[in-house]
Amino acid sequence: MDFPVFHLDWLNNRGLIAIIAILHVVINHAMAVGGIPLIAYLERRGVRATDGTQAQQWDRLAFRMLAIFFFVTTTVGALTGVGIWLSAGLVNPYAIGSLIRVFFWAWFTEWIVFVTEVVLILAYYLSWKKWVGTKKVSHVKLGFGLALASWLTMAIIVAILSFMMDPGSWGTDRTLLSGFLNPLYLPQLAFRTPVAMVMAGAFGLVVTAFVTPRRSEIQAAALRAIGGWMLAWMPLCLVGGYWYATRVPVAMKAQLPVALLTQQLAQWSHGAITVLVGAVVAIGLIALWARLAPRTLPRVVLLVPALLAILLLGTFERVREFTRKPYAIPGYLYSNGFRKADYPILQRDGVLAHATYTRVRQITSDNEVEAGREVFNLTCTRCHTVDGINGIRAVVANMYGNQPWSVSALDAYIGMMHNARPYMPPFPGNGPERKALATYLVYLQNHADTINGAQRDGVMVLPRPRRLADGTLIIAQ
């Protein structure tokens, strides 16, 4: 509670992170982790071609694909990578701060690997037309070396992502090794690796369709090769996905219906799963089509696997992020930014007493709405807006069949909402703050409001409360 609250009351803080993170993951998986080995594979096809014309065509195709992937990964990919740090640091600084403390040396290593990856991709791209003849074999090896660096970057980050779902024994021993080798690390890595390869193939089909002459021999051969590449990796996707699914904690699996859709549409989750399975089958069938009859494939059909791959990965990331609720780090930090160990103190003293940035310290009958607004800002805005995405006004209305709530009913509900909606953390404040929050939510039923956030509204800096030796809490006015 040492930071002012950054808040986007129209987009939702989670929406900001989701847009940046999903865009980054799509680029990283398709064009770096999977894209570089695919390009090196196509370049190797050119080196092994016995016909000089075919060798040049394979080489030209691989270089054009590299040029596209190189440009996107070093611009949008790099910017969104930094954007994840920026958005996560703004929205939930306590979560990112905790992860840095646990994984400092892992992130330190990842940055070294990342810098190595940047150097290698520059060398790979700039030396393409210079390393010719006998040097081409060495250039292919450079490409596979770059592919290894790209994969290692993902392999380190996956440890942190899986830790945020199941920290394993870290909850008791608090070591980097136990956090890194958490129960979901290897299963998730075994799933993401072949997914990245299949995604690279899907994007490779699109590039091939538009940079090679229509229905030419090289286009047919390339589509056939990339289709085979995708089909070779898809069984590993299924095996890795099954392993990963069987290791996800039971409590997280129970939240899958809401994670796929919404609370109101959760009953349609089986239909959503059917659509996702159908998307996987469609990708496989088009890859098989490319393998067996590439000349008959319309260009528009070649766009389908890439679009479906984005849909599938985006859904996977949403489900992964949602199912770990109510925690940001299970058993340690709730998604609202409050540590589980701090709850007894906060529920005794109240969150307002321990907040550095707040306009209200003590709740009176005259300031209940303003106090409730401050409590909402401190405890709810990491997931909710007022009227934007996941707006609290709509949530409150839908919970009671569009009937107005009373303060007493909302007060009681807030105290047990985590039982009715297990993906929500328990309310961290004390009784008066819970009643003030209920008063503010009732006020919203008939009044408009906007939570601007510290970045627009400014913050009121008040001295931090201090505790005397006898335990007395002193709050400056």
Tab-separated table of C-alpha atoms in Angstrom:
chain	number	residue	atom	x	y	z
A	1	MET	CA	0.000	0.000	0.000
A	2	ASP	CA	2.965	2.254	-0.571
A	3	PHE	CA	1.989	3.264	-4.124
A	4	PRO	CA	-0.745	5.456	-5.606
A	5	VAL	CA	-3.338	3.488	-7.578
A	6	PHE	CA	-3.012	3.573	-11.370
A	7	HIS	CA	-6.428	2.991	-12.898
A	8	LEU	CA	-8.121	3.055	-16.317
A	9	ASP	CA	-11.823	3.354	-15.644
A	10	TRP	CA	-12.888	2.642	-19.237
A	11	LEU	CA	-10.483	-0.096	-20.371
A	12	ASN	CA	-9.861	-1.843	-17.053
A	13	ASN	CA	-6.360	-2.407	-15.724
A	14	ARG	CA	-6.444	-6.092	-16.631
A	15	GLY	CA	-7.438	-5.150	-20.164
A	16	LEU	CA	-4.332	-2.984	-20.509
A	17	ILE	CA	-2.033	-5.817	-19.478
A	18	ALA	CA	-3.942	-8.362	-21.576
A	19	ILE	CA	-3.682	-6.369	-24.806
A	20	ILE	CA	0.050	-5.801	-24.405
A	21	ALA	CA	0.877	-9.265	-23.106
A	22	ILE	CA	-1.119	-11.286	-25.653
A	23	LEU	CA	0.326	-9.284	-28.544
A	24	HIS	CA	3.822	-9.900	-27.165
A	25	VAL	CA	3.256	-13.623	-26.607
A	26	VAL	CA	1.850	-14.112	-30.118
A	27	ILE	CA	4.897	-12.398	-31.653
A	28	ASN	CA	7.348	-14.153	-29.342
A	29	HIS	CA	5.940	-17.637	-29.896
A	30	ALA	CA	5.220	-17.400	-33.620
A	31	MET	CA	8.133	-15.313	-34.879
A	32	ALA	CA	10.957	-15.920	-32.404
A	33	VAL	CA	10.689	-19.197	-30.480
A	34	GLY	CA	9.053	-21.039	-33.371
A	35	GLY	CA	9.843	-18.728	-36.278
A	36	ILE	CA	13.644	-18.782	-36.113
A	37	PRO	CA	14.041	-22.591	-36.170
A	38	LEU	CA	11.519	-22.736	-39.029
A	39	ILE	CA	13.560	-20.195	-41.014
A	40	ALA	CA	16.785	-22.082	-40.289
A	41	TYR	CA	15.032	-25.271	-41.429
A	42	LEU	CA	13.977	-23.640	-44.715
A	43	GLU	CA	17.475	-22.210	-45.235
A	44	ARG	CA	18.880	-25.685	-44.676
A	45	ARG	CA	16.520	-26.997	-47.360
A	46	GLY	CA	18.142	-24.540	-49.751
A	47	VAL	CA	21.663	-25.584	-48.754
A	48	ARG	CA	20.783	-29.233	-49.385
A	49	ALA	CA	19.046	-28.592	-52.707
A	50	THR	CA	20.976	-30.110	-55.624
A	51	ASP	CA	19.538	-27.726	-58.202
A	52	GLY	CA	21.054	-24.242	-58.113
A	53	THR	CA	17.797	-22.484	-59.011
A	54	GLN	CA	15.891	-24.318	-56.299
A	55	ALA	CA	18.608	-23.486	-53.784
A	56	GLN	CA	18.275	-19.782	-54.590
A	57	GLN	CA	14.478	-19.942	-54.316
A	58	TRP	CA	14.591	-21.619	-50.915
A	59	ASP	CA	17.178	-19.122	-49.742
A	60	ARG	CA	15.134	-16.152	-51.007
A	61	LEU	CA	11.972	-17.399	-49.303
A	62	ALA	CA	13.746	-18.006	-45.976
A	63	PHE	CA	15.345	-14.551	-46.076
A	64	ARG	CA	12.065	-12.799	-46.824
A	65	MET	CA	10.434	-14.621	-43.939
A	66	LEU	CA	13.326	-13.647	-41.688
A	67	ALA	CA	13.064	-10.010	-42.789
A	68	ILE	CA	9.385	-9.909	-41.764
A	69	PHE	CA	9.907	-11.730	-38.474
A	70	PHE	CA	13.045	-9.689	-37.705
A	71	PHE	CA	11.235	-6.385	-38.243
A	72	VAL	CA	8.190	-7.333	-36.151
A	73	THR	CA	10.103	-8.910	-33.247
A	74	THR	CA	12.612	-6.060	-32.924
A	75	THR	CA	9.914	-3.351	-33.029
A	76	VAL	CA	6.468	-4.387	-31.804
A	77	GLY	CA	7.809	-7.457	-30.004
A	78	ALA	CA	10.473	-5.496	-28.133
A	79	LEU	CA	8.125	-2.630	-27.272
A	80	THR	CA	5.402	-4.919	-25.940
A	81	GLY	CA	8.010	-6.787	-23.894
A	82	VAL	CA	8.896	-3.541	-22.148
A	83	GLY	CA	5.185	-2.709	-22.076
A	84	ILE	CA	4.480	-5.789	-19.951
A	85	TRP	CA	6.942	-4.531	-17.348
A	86	LEU	CA	5.472	-1.029	-17.464
A	87	SER	CA	1.807	-2.055	-17.304
A	88	ALA	CA	2.327	-4.724	-14.629
A	89	GLY	CA	4.409	-2.310	-12.562
A	90	LEU	CA	1.663	0.316	-12.790
A	91	VAL	CA	-1.312	-1.955	-12.151
A	92	ASN	CA	0.058	-4.285	-9.471
A	93	PRO	CA	3.503	-3.158	-8.273
A	94	TYR	CA	3.311	-5.527	-5.320
A	95	ALA	CA	3.033	-8.571	-7.578
A	96	ILE	CA	5.865	-7.591	-9.894
A	97	GLY	CA	7.989	-6.547	-6.910
A	98	SER	CA	7.456	-9.920	-5.228
A	99	LEU	CA	8.323	-11.786	-8.422
A	100	ILE	CA	11.511	-9.759	-8.843
A	101	ARG	CA	12.584	-10.636	-5.307
A	102	VAL	CA	11.976	-14.343	-5.882
A	103	PHE	CA	13.330	-14.570	-9.438
A	104	PHE	CA	15.992	-11.864	-9.454
A	105	TRP	CA	18.792	-14.155	-10.652
A	106	ALA	CA	16.486	-15.899	-13.122
A	107	TRP	CA	15.540	-12.553	-14.652
A	108	PHE	CA	19.176	-11.478	-14.574
A	109	THR	CA	20.048	-14.597	-16.580
A	110	GLU	CA	17.105	-14.039	-18.915
A	111	TRP	CA	18.318	-10.548	-19.746
A	112	ILE	CA	21.776	-11.901	-20.578
A	113	VAL	CA	20.178	-14.515	-22.832
A	114	PHE	CA	17.927	-11.857	-24.362
A	115	VAL	CA	20.876	-9.586	-25.178
A	116	THR	CA	22.622	-12.610	-26.704
A	117	GLU	CA	19.473	-13.273	-28.744
A	118	VAL	CA	19.445	-9.681	-30.024
A	119	VAL	CA	23.098	-9.879	-31.032
A	120	LEU	CA	22.577	-13.221	-32.757
A	121	ILE	CA	19.501	-12.132	-34.720
A	122	LEU	CA	21.371	-9.033	-35.926
A	123	ALA	CA	24.304	-11.212	-36.952
A	124	TYR	CA	22.011	-13.772	-38.583
A	125	TYR	CA	20.128	-11.147	-40.578
A	126	LEU	CA	23.094	-8.973	-41.599
A	127	SER	CA	25.343	-11.883	-42.580
A	128	TRP	CA	22.725	-13.685	-44.664
A	129	LYS	CA	23.933	-12.421	-48.054
A	130	LYS	CA	27.596	-12.382	-47.051
A	131	TRP	CA	27.983	-15.946	-45.801
A	132	VAL	CA	27.650	-17.729	-49.127
A	133	GLY	CA	29.126	-20.859	-50.615
A	134	THR	CA	30.822	-23.011	-48.005
A	135	LYS	CA	29.915	-20.500	-45.289
A	136	LYS	CA	26.215	-21.238	-45.770
A	137	VAL	CA	26.457	-24.336	-43.576
A	138	SER	CA	27.887	-22.194	-40.770
A	139	HIS	CA	25.112	-19.659	-41.320
A	140	VAL	CA	22.474	-22.359	-40.843
A	141	LYS	CA	24.197	-23.345	-37.590
A	142	LEU	CA	24.074	-19.694	-36.524
A	143	GLY	CA	20.325	-19.769	-37.164
A	144	PHE	CA	19.826	-22.807	-34.964
A	145	GLY	CA	22.022	-21.203	-32.292
A	146	LEU	CA	19.729	-18.177	-32.396
A	147	ALA	CA	16.747	-20.517	-32.141
A	148	LEU	CA	18.212	-22.013	-28.963
A	149	ALA	CA	18.686	-18.543	-27.423
A	150	SER	CA	15.067	-17.639	-28.281
A	151	TRP	CA	13.815	-20.834	-26.672
A	152	LEU	CA	15.926	-20.303	-23.530
A	153	THR	CA	14.381	-16.857	-23.099
A	154	MET	CA	10.927	-18.418	-23.108
A	155	ALA	CA	12.038	-21.317	-20.909
A	156	ILE	CA	13.073	-18.935	-18.130
A	157	ILE	CA	9.927	-16.820	-18.344
A	158	VAL	CA	7.691	-19.915	-18.325
A	159	ALA	CA	9.087	-20.791	-14.891
A	160	ILE	CA	7.753	-17.467	-13.582
A	161	LEU	CA	4.386	-17.848	-15.316
A	162	SER	CA	3.902	-21.354	-13.929
A	163	PHE	CA	5.044	-20.197	-10.465
A	164	MET	CA	2.138	-17.731	-10.513
A	165	MET	CA	-0.211	-20.704	-10.875
A	166	ASP	CA	1.389	-23.154	-8.448
A	167	PRO	CA	4.465	-22.122	-6.398
A	168	GLY	CA	4.867	-25.656	-5.094
A	169	SER	CA	7.211	-26.012	-2.106
A	170	TRP	CA	8.275	-22.355	-2.337
A	171	GLY	CA	5.482	-21.593	0.128
A	172	THR	CA	7.547	-23.196	2.872
A	173	ASP	CA	11.225	-23.021	1.884
A	174	ARG	CA	11.259	-19.710	-0.081
A	175	THR	CA	14.180	-20.623	-2.378
A	176	LEU	CA	14.757	-19.660	-6.012
A	177	LEU	CA	15.247	-23.294	-7.029
A	178	SER	CA	11.942	-24.459	-5.553
A	179	GLY	CA	10.143	-21.516	-7.132
A	180	PHE	CA	11.763	-22.138	-10.524
A	181	LEU	CA	11.156	-25.890	-10.521
A	182	ASN	CA	7.510	-25.560	-9.541
A	183	PRO	CA	5.050	-28.375	-10.374
A	184	LEU	CA	3.728	-26.715	-13.539
A	185	TYR	CA	7.064	-25.614	-15.029
A	186	LEU	CA	7.972	-28.615	-17.177
A	187	PRO	CA	4.362	-29.389	-18.239
A	188	GLN	CA	3.767	-25.803	-19.380
A	189	LEU	CA	7.138	-25.668	-21.140
A	190	ALA	CA	6.358	-28.982	-22.867
A	191	PHE	CA	3.115	-27.447	-24.101
A	192	ARG	CA	4.319	-23.992	-25.127
A	193	THR	CA	7.328	-25.250	-27.103
A	194	PRO	CA	5.420	-27.249	-29.749
A	195	VAL	CA	2.644	-24.625	-29.764
A	196	ALA	CA	5.254	-22.041	-30.762
A	197	MET	CA	6.453	-24.308	-33.578
A	198	VAL	CA	2.932	-24.847	-34.915
A	199	MET	CA	2.214	-21.111	-34.709
A	200	ALA	CA	5.406	-20.405	-36.644
A	201	GLY	CA	4.198	-22.787	-39.337
A	202	ALA	CA	0.811	-21.051	-39.456
A	203	PHE	CA	2.458	-17.657	-39.934
A	204	GLY	CA	4.926	-19.214	-42.361
A	205	LEU	CA	2.052	-20.373	-44.568
A	206	VAL	CA	0.807	-16.784	-44.814
A	207	VAL	CA	4.256	-15.399	-45.666
A	208	THR	CA	4.830	-18.096	-48.281
A	209	ALA	CA	1.459	-17.431	-49.889
A	210	PHE	CA	2.237	-13.745	-50.422
A	211	VAL	CA	5.990	-13.615	-51.139
A	212	THR	CA	6.256	-16.461	-53.644
A	213	PRO	CA	4.768	-16.585	-57.167
A	214	ARG	CA	1.227	-17.955	-57.224
A	215	ARG	CA	1.086	-21.739	-57.770
A	216	SER	CA	4.808	-21.833	-58.530
A	217	GLU	CA	6.974	-24.846	-57.839
A	218	ILE	CA	8.745	-23.151	-54.920
A	219	GLN	CA	5.423	-22.121	-53.379
A	220	ALA	CA	4.066	-25.650	-53.586
A	221	ALA	CA	7.283	-27.125	-52.183
A	222	ALA	CA	7.403	-24.576	-49.343
A	223	LEU	CA	3.743	-25.076	-48.399
A	224	ARG	CA	4.328	-28.817	-48.439
A	225	ALA	CA	7.383	-28.455	-46.185
A	226	ILE	CA	5.698	-26.079	-43.732
A	227	GLY	CA	2.562	-28.237	-43.610
A	228	GLY	CA	4.762	-31.202	-42.730
A	229	TRP	CA	6.527	-29.090	-40.078
A	230	MET	CA	3.180	-28.288	-38.441
A	231	LEU	CA	1.945	-31.872	-38.567
A	232	ALA	CA	5.188	-33.096	-36.981
A	233	TRP	CA	4.772	-30.774	-33.985
A	234	MET	CA	1.018	-31.137	-33.425
A	235	PRO	CA	1.178	-34.538	-31.652
A	236	LEU	CA	3.671	-33.019	-29.205
A	237	CYS	CA	1.169	-30.184	-28.615
A	238	LEU	CA	-1.442	-32.757	-27.641
A	239	VAL	CA	0.929	-34.653	-25.359
A	240	GLY	CA	2.234	-31.478	-23.716
A	241	GLY	CA	-1.283	-30.072	-23.393
A	242	TYR	CA	-2.551	-33.244	-21.726
A	243	TRP	CA	0.404	-33.289	-19.305
A	244	TYR	CA	-0.158	-29.634	-18.482
A	245	ALA	CA	-3.925	-30.049	-18.006
A	246	THR	CA	-3.482	-32.973	-15.627
A	247	ARG	CA	-1.101	-30.975	-13.413
A	248	VAL	CA	-3.254	-27.850	-13.040
A	249	PRO	CA	-4.574	-27.639	-9.442
A	250	VAL	CA	-8.158	-28.814	-8.953
A	251	ALA	CA	-9.313	-25.423	-7.633
A	252	MET	CA	-8.152	-23.794	-10.865
A	253	LYS	CA	-9.889	-26.384	-13.037
A	254	ALA	CA	-13.148	-25.607	-11.225
A	255	GLN	CA	-12.947	-22.032	-12.528
A	256	LEU	CA	-12.523	-23.057	-16.161
A	257	PRO	CA	-16.147	-22.294	-17.207
A	258	VAL	CA	-15.941	-18.681	-16.014
A	259	ALA	CA	-12.382	-18.359	-17.331
A	260	LEU	CA	-13.512	-19.348	-20.826
A	261	LEU	CA	-16.508	-17.001	-20.910
A	262	THR	CA	-18.109	-14.980	-18.108
A	263	GLN	CA	-20.078	-15.656	-14.963
A	264	GLN	CA	-23.342	-15.120	-16.868
A	265	LEU	CA	-22.335	-17.354	-19.814
A	266	ALA	CA	-20.473	-20.051	-17.875
A	267	GLN	CA	-23.167	-22.613	-18.698
A	268	TRP	CA	-22.061	-22.400	-22.341
A	269	SER	CA	-18.468	-23.386	-21.535
A	270	HIS	CA	-18.861	-26.806	-23.157
A	271	GLY	CA	-19.799	-25.041	-26.379
A	272	ALA	CA	-16.712	-22.836	-26.058
A	273	ILE	CA	-14.518	-25.894	-25.560
A	274	THR	CA	-16.083	-27.459	-28.656
A	275	VAL	CA	-15.232	-24.351	-30.675
A	276	LEU	CA	-11.635	-24.422	-29.451
A	277	VAL	CA	-11.250	-28.110	-30.246
A	278	GLY	CA	-12.725	-27.398	-33.671
A	279	ALA	CA	-10.136	-24.650	-34.182
A	280	VAL	CA	-7.318	-27.099	-33.414
A	281	VAL	CA	-8.782	-29.649	-35.833
A	282	ALA	CA	-9.111	-26.957	-38.522
A	283	ILE	CA	-5.441	-26.004	-38.154
A	284	GLY	CA	-4.448	-29.655	-38.486
A	285	LEU	CA	-6.633	-30.220	-41.554
A	286	ILE	CA	-5.280	-27.158	-43.357
A	287	ALA	CA	-1.718	-28.218	-42.522
A	288	LEU	CA	-2.529	-31.653	-43.961
A	289	TRP	CA	-4.035	-29.988	-47.043
A	290	ALA	CA	-0.859	-27.950	-47.488
A	291	ARG	CA	1.175	-31.109	-47.173
A	292	LEU	CA	-0.812	-33.193	-49.643
A	293	ALA	CA	-2.221	-30.733	-52.209
A	294	PRO	CA	-0.545	-27.314	-51.822
A	295	ARG	CA	-1.440	-26.067	-55.303
A	296	THR	CA	-5.171	-26.293	-54.565
A	297	LEU	CA	-5.054	-24.115	-51.464
A	298	PRO	CA	-6.636	-20.644	-51.871
A	299	ARG	CA	-4.730	-17.815	-50.232
A	300	VAL	CA	-7.641	-16.929	-47.991
A	301	VAL	CA	-7.576	-20.440	-46.516
A	302	LEU	CA	-3.895	-20.021	-45.672
A	303	LEU	CA	-4.853	-17.094	-43.419
A	304	VAL	CA	-7.101	-19.295	-41.292
A	305	PRO	CA	-4.442	-21.217	-39.276
A	306	ALA	CA	-2.700	-17.986	-38.248
A	307	LEU	CA	-5.967	-16.385	-37.125
A	308	LEU	CA	-7.034	-19.514	-35.255
A	309	ALA	CA	-3.616	-19.788	-33.618
A	310	ILE	CA	-3.980	-16.227	-32.295
A	311	LEU	CA	-7.463	-17.086	-31.001
A	312	LEU	CA	-6.227	-20.239	-29.284
A	313	LEU	CA	-3.186	-18.642	-27.681
A	314	GLY	CA	-5.219	-15.629	-26.561
A	315	THR	CA	-7.787	-17.949	-24.980
A	316	PHE	CA	-5.030	-19.967	-23.320
A	317	GLU	CA	-3.516	-16.823	-21.796
A	318	ARG	CA	-6.904	-15.586	-20.565
A	319	VAL	CA	-7.668	-18.945	-18.957
A	320	ARG	CA	-4.205	-19.137	-17.385
A	321	GLU	CA	-4.541	-15.660	-15.900
A	322	PHE	CA	-8.105	-16.146	-14.692
A	323	THR	CA	-7.858	-19.593	-13.135
A	324	ARG	CA	-5.134	-18.532	-10.705
A	325	LYS	CA	-7.528	-16.079	-9.084
A	326	PRO	CA	-8.100	-14.996	-6.367
A	327	TYR	CA	-4.311	-14.958	-6.211
A	328	ALA	CA	-1.550	-13.213	-8.101
A	329	ILE	CA	0.824	-15.623	-6.343
A	330	PRO	CA	-1.117	-18.558	-4.834
A	331	GLY	CA	-1.118	-18.614	-1.066
A	332	TYR	CA	1.001	-15.468	-0.857
A	333	LEU	CA	-0.464	-12.451	-2.690
A	334	TYR	CA	-4.071	-11.820	-3.655
A	335	SER	CA	-4.964	-10.358	-7.038
A	336	ASN	CA	-6.022	-7.121	-5.310
A	337	GLY	CA	-2.383	-6.518	-4.338
A	338	PHE	CA	-2.680	-7.424	-0.644
A	339	ARG	CA	-0.543	-10.113	0.931
A	340	LYS	CA	-2.474	-12.925	2.563
A	341	ALA	CA	-0.310	-12.612	5.676
A	342	ASP	CA	-1.339	-8.949	6.062
A	343	TYR	CA	-5.076	-9.653	6.113
A	344	PRO	CA	-5.414	-10.032	9.926
A	345	ILE	CA	-3.872	-6.583	10.476
A	346	LEU	CA	-5.858	-4.945	7.670
A	347	GLN	CA	-9.134	-6.502	8.781
A	348	ARG	CA	-8.460	-5.233	12.282
A	349	ASP	CA	-7.204	-1.707	11.544
A	350	GLY	CA	-8.672	-1.171	8.083
A	351	VAL	CA	-6.960	-0.519	4.759
A	352	LEU	CA	-7.381	3.254	5.067
A	353	ALA	CA	-5.232	3.300	8.187
A	354	HIS	CA	-2.313	1.689	6.364
A	355	ALA	CA	-2.655	3.363	2.961
A	356	THR	CA	-0.029	5.943	2.052
A	357	TYR	CA	-2.267	7.617	-0.538
A	358	THR	CA	-5.853	8.279	0.518
A	359	ARG	CA	-8.148	11.253	1.074
A	360	VAL	CA	-9.926	9.628	4.015
A	361	ARG	CA	-8.439	8.222	7.193
A	362	GLN	CA	-11.411	7.999	9.525
A	363	ILE	CA	-14.967	7.073	8.505
A	364	THR	CA	-17.854	9.169	9.775
A	365	SER	CA	-21.550	9.314	8.972
A	366	ASP	CA	-20.876	12.364	6.809
A	367	ASN	CA	-18.129	10.885	4.616
A	368	GLU	CA	-19.253	7.288	4.090
A	369	VAL	CA	-19.666	7.660	0.332
A	370	GLU	CA	-16.248	9.316	-0.066
A	371	ALA	CA	-14.668	6.739	2.258
A	372	GLY	CA	-16.317	3.936	0.294
A	373	ARG	CA	-14.957	5.427	-2.901
A	374	GLU	CA	-11.450	5.365	-1.437
A	375	VAL	CA	-11.911	1.776	-0.265
A	376	PHE	CA	-13.127	0.807	-3.750
A	377	ASN	CA	-10.106	2.517	-5.285
A	378	LEU	CA	-7.675	0.725	-2.964
A	379	THR	CA	-9.231	-2.750	-2.925
A	380	CYS	CA	-11.291	-3.232	-6.099
A	381	THR	CA	-9.853	-1.284	-9.040
A	382	ARG	CA	-7.230	-3.841	-10.018
A	383	CYS	CA	-10.109	-5.861	-11.435
A	384	HIS	CA	-13.134	-3.546	-11.610
A	385	THR	CA	-14.065	-0.224	-13.150
A	386	VAL	CA	-17.170	1.843	-12.407
A	387	ASP	CA	-18.816	1.738	-15.841
A	388	GLY	CA	-16.088	0.401	-18.140
A	389	ILE	CA	-15.052	-3.192	-18.800
A	390	ASN	CA	-16.090	-5.326	-15.808
A	391	GLY	CA	-17.866	-2.250	-14.426
A	392	ILE	CA	-19.003	-2.635	-10.842
A	393	ARG	CA	-22.346	-0.904	-11.503
A	394	ALA	CA	-23.329	-3.633	-13.996
A	395	VAL	CA	-21.920	-6.384	-11.773
A	396	VAL	CA	-23.982	-5.239	-8.793
A	397	ALA	CA	-27.121	-4.910	-10.905
A	398	ASN	CA	-26.786	-8.410	-12.401
A	399	MET	CA	-26.175	-10.068	-9.044
A	400	TYR	CA	-29.659	-9.237	-7.766
A	401	GLY	CA	-31.782	-9.495	-10.888
A	402	ASN	CA	-31.706	-5.779	-11.666
A	403	GLN	CA	-33.293	-5.045	-8.295
A	404	PRO	CA	-31.824	-2.291	-6.113
A	405	TRP	CA	-29.545	-3.330	-3.288
A	406	SER	CA	-29.715	-2.033	0.258
A	407	VAL	CA	-26.599	-1.075	2.175
A	408	SER	CA	-27.107	-3.849	4.713
A	409	ALA	CA	-27.553	-6.513	2.019
A	410	LEU	CA	-24.440	-5.413	0.133
A	411	ASP	CA	-22.488	-5.155	3.380
A	412	ALA	CA	-23.340	-8.755	4.191
A	413	TYR	CA	-22.610	-9.940	0.660
A	414	ILE	CA	-19.179	-8.272	0.526
A	415	GLY	CA	-18.245	-10.163	3.683
A	416	MET	CA	-18.892	-13.523	2.028
A	417	MET	CA	-18.488	-12.786	-1.688
A	418	HIS	CA	-15.333	-14.910	-1.900
A	419	ASN	CA	-17.462	-17.944	-1.035
A	420	ALA	CA	-20.030	-17.226	-3.733
A	421	ARG	CA	-17.348	-16.241	-6.263
A	422	PRO	CA	-14.158	-18.126	-5.373
A	423	TYR	CA	-12.147	-16.198	-7.957
A	424	MET	CA	-12.581	-13.046	-5.833
A	425	PRO	CA	-10.271	-12.435	-2.856
A	426	PRO	CA	-11.823	-11.866	0.579
A	427	PHE	CA	-12.505	-8.266	1.463
A	428	PRO	CA	-9.307	-6.983	3.137
A	429	GLY	CA	-10.766	-4.148	5.230
A	430	ASN	CA	-12.618	-3.933	8.544
A	431	GLY	CA	-16.321	-3.675	9.288
A	432	PRO	CA	-16.757	0.104	8.936
A	433	GLU	CA	-14.866	0.050	5.624
A	434	ARG	CA	-17.036	-2.785	4.350
A	435	LYS	CA	-20.168	-0.771	5.217
A	436	ALA	CA	-18.660	2.341	3.563
A	437	LEU	CA	-17.940	0.349	0.405
A	438	ALA	CA	-21.515	-0.946	0.404
A	439	THR	CA	-22.758	2.628	0.809
A	440	TYR	CA	-20.692	3.725	-2.188
A	441	LEU	CA	-21.972	0.842	-4.339
A	442	VAL	CA	-25.572	1.718	-3.425
A	443	TYR	CA	-24.780	5.335	-4.284
A	444	LEU	CA	-23.595	4.173	-7.741
A	445	GLN	CA	-27.017	2.676	-8.434
A	446	ASN	CA	-28.378	6.194	-8.894
A	447	HIS	CA	-25.300	8.360	-9.492
A	448	ALA	CA	-22.565	8.428	-12.117
A	449	ASP	CA	-18.932	8.407	-11.057
A	450	THR	CA	-15.491	7.919	-12.545
A	451	ILE	CA	-12.364	6.690	-10.808
A	452	ASN	CA	-9.668	8.608	-12.638
A	453	GLY	CA	-6.657	7.008	-11.007
A	454	ALA	CA	-3.540	8.707	-9.694
A	455	GLN	CA	-2.176	9.280	-13.197
A	456	ARG	CA	-5.009	11.746	-13.937
A	457	ASP	CA	-6.614	12.737	-10.680
A	458	GLY	CA	-3.438	13.345	-8.717
A	459	VAL	CA	-2.846	11.870	-5.282
A	460	MET	CA	-3.075	13.194	-1.785
A	461	VAL	CA	0.108	12.378	0.086
A	462	LEU	CA	-0.517	11.887	3.785
A	463	PRO	CA	2.067	10.813	6.363
A	464	ARG	CA	2.161	7.092	6.938
A	465	PRO	CA	0.603	5.792	10.140
A	466	ARG	CA	3.126	4.826	12.781
A	467	ARG	CA	2.867	2.468	15.692
A	468	LEU	CA	4.224	3.273	19.161
A	469	ALA	CA	6.202	0.833	21.245
A	470	ASP	CA	3.049	-0.133	23.154
A	471	GLY	CA	1.301	-0.987	19.900
A	472	THR	CA	-0.835	2.154	19.659
A	473	LEU	CA	-1.523	3.207	16.066
A	474	ILE	CA	-0.971	6.934	15.408
A	475	ILE	CA	-2.638	8.382	12.302
A	476	ALA	CA	-1.723	11.920	11.240
A	477	GLN	CA	-4.661	14.119	10.298
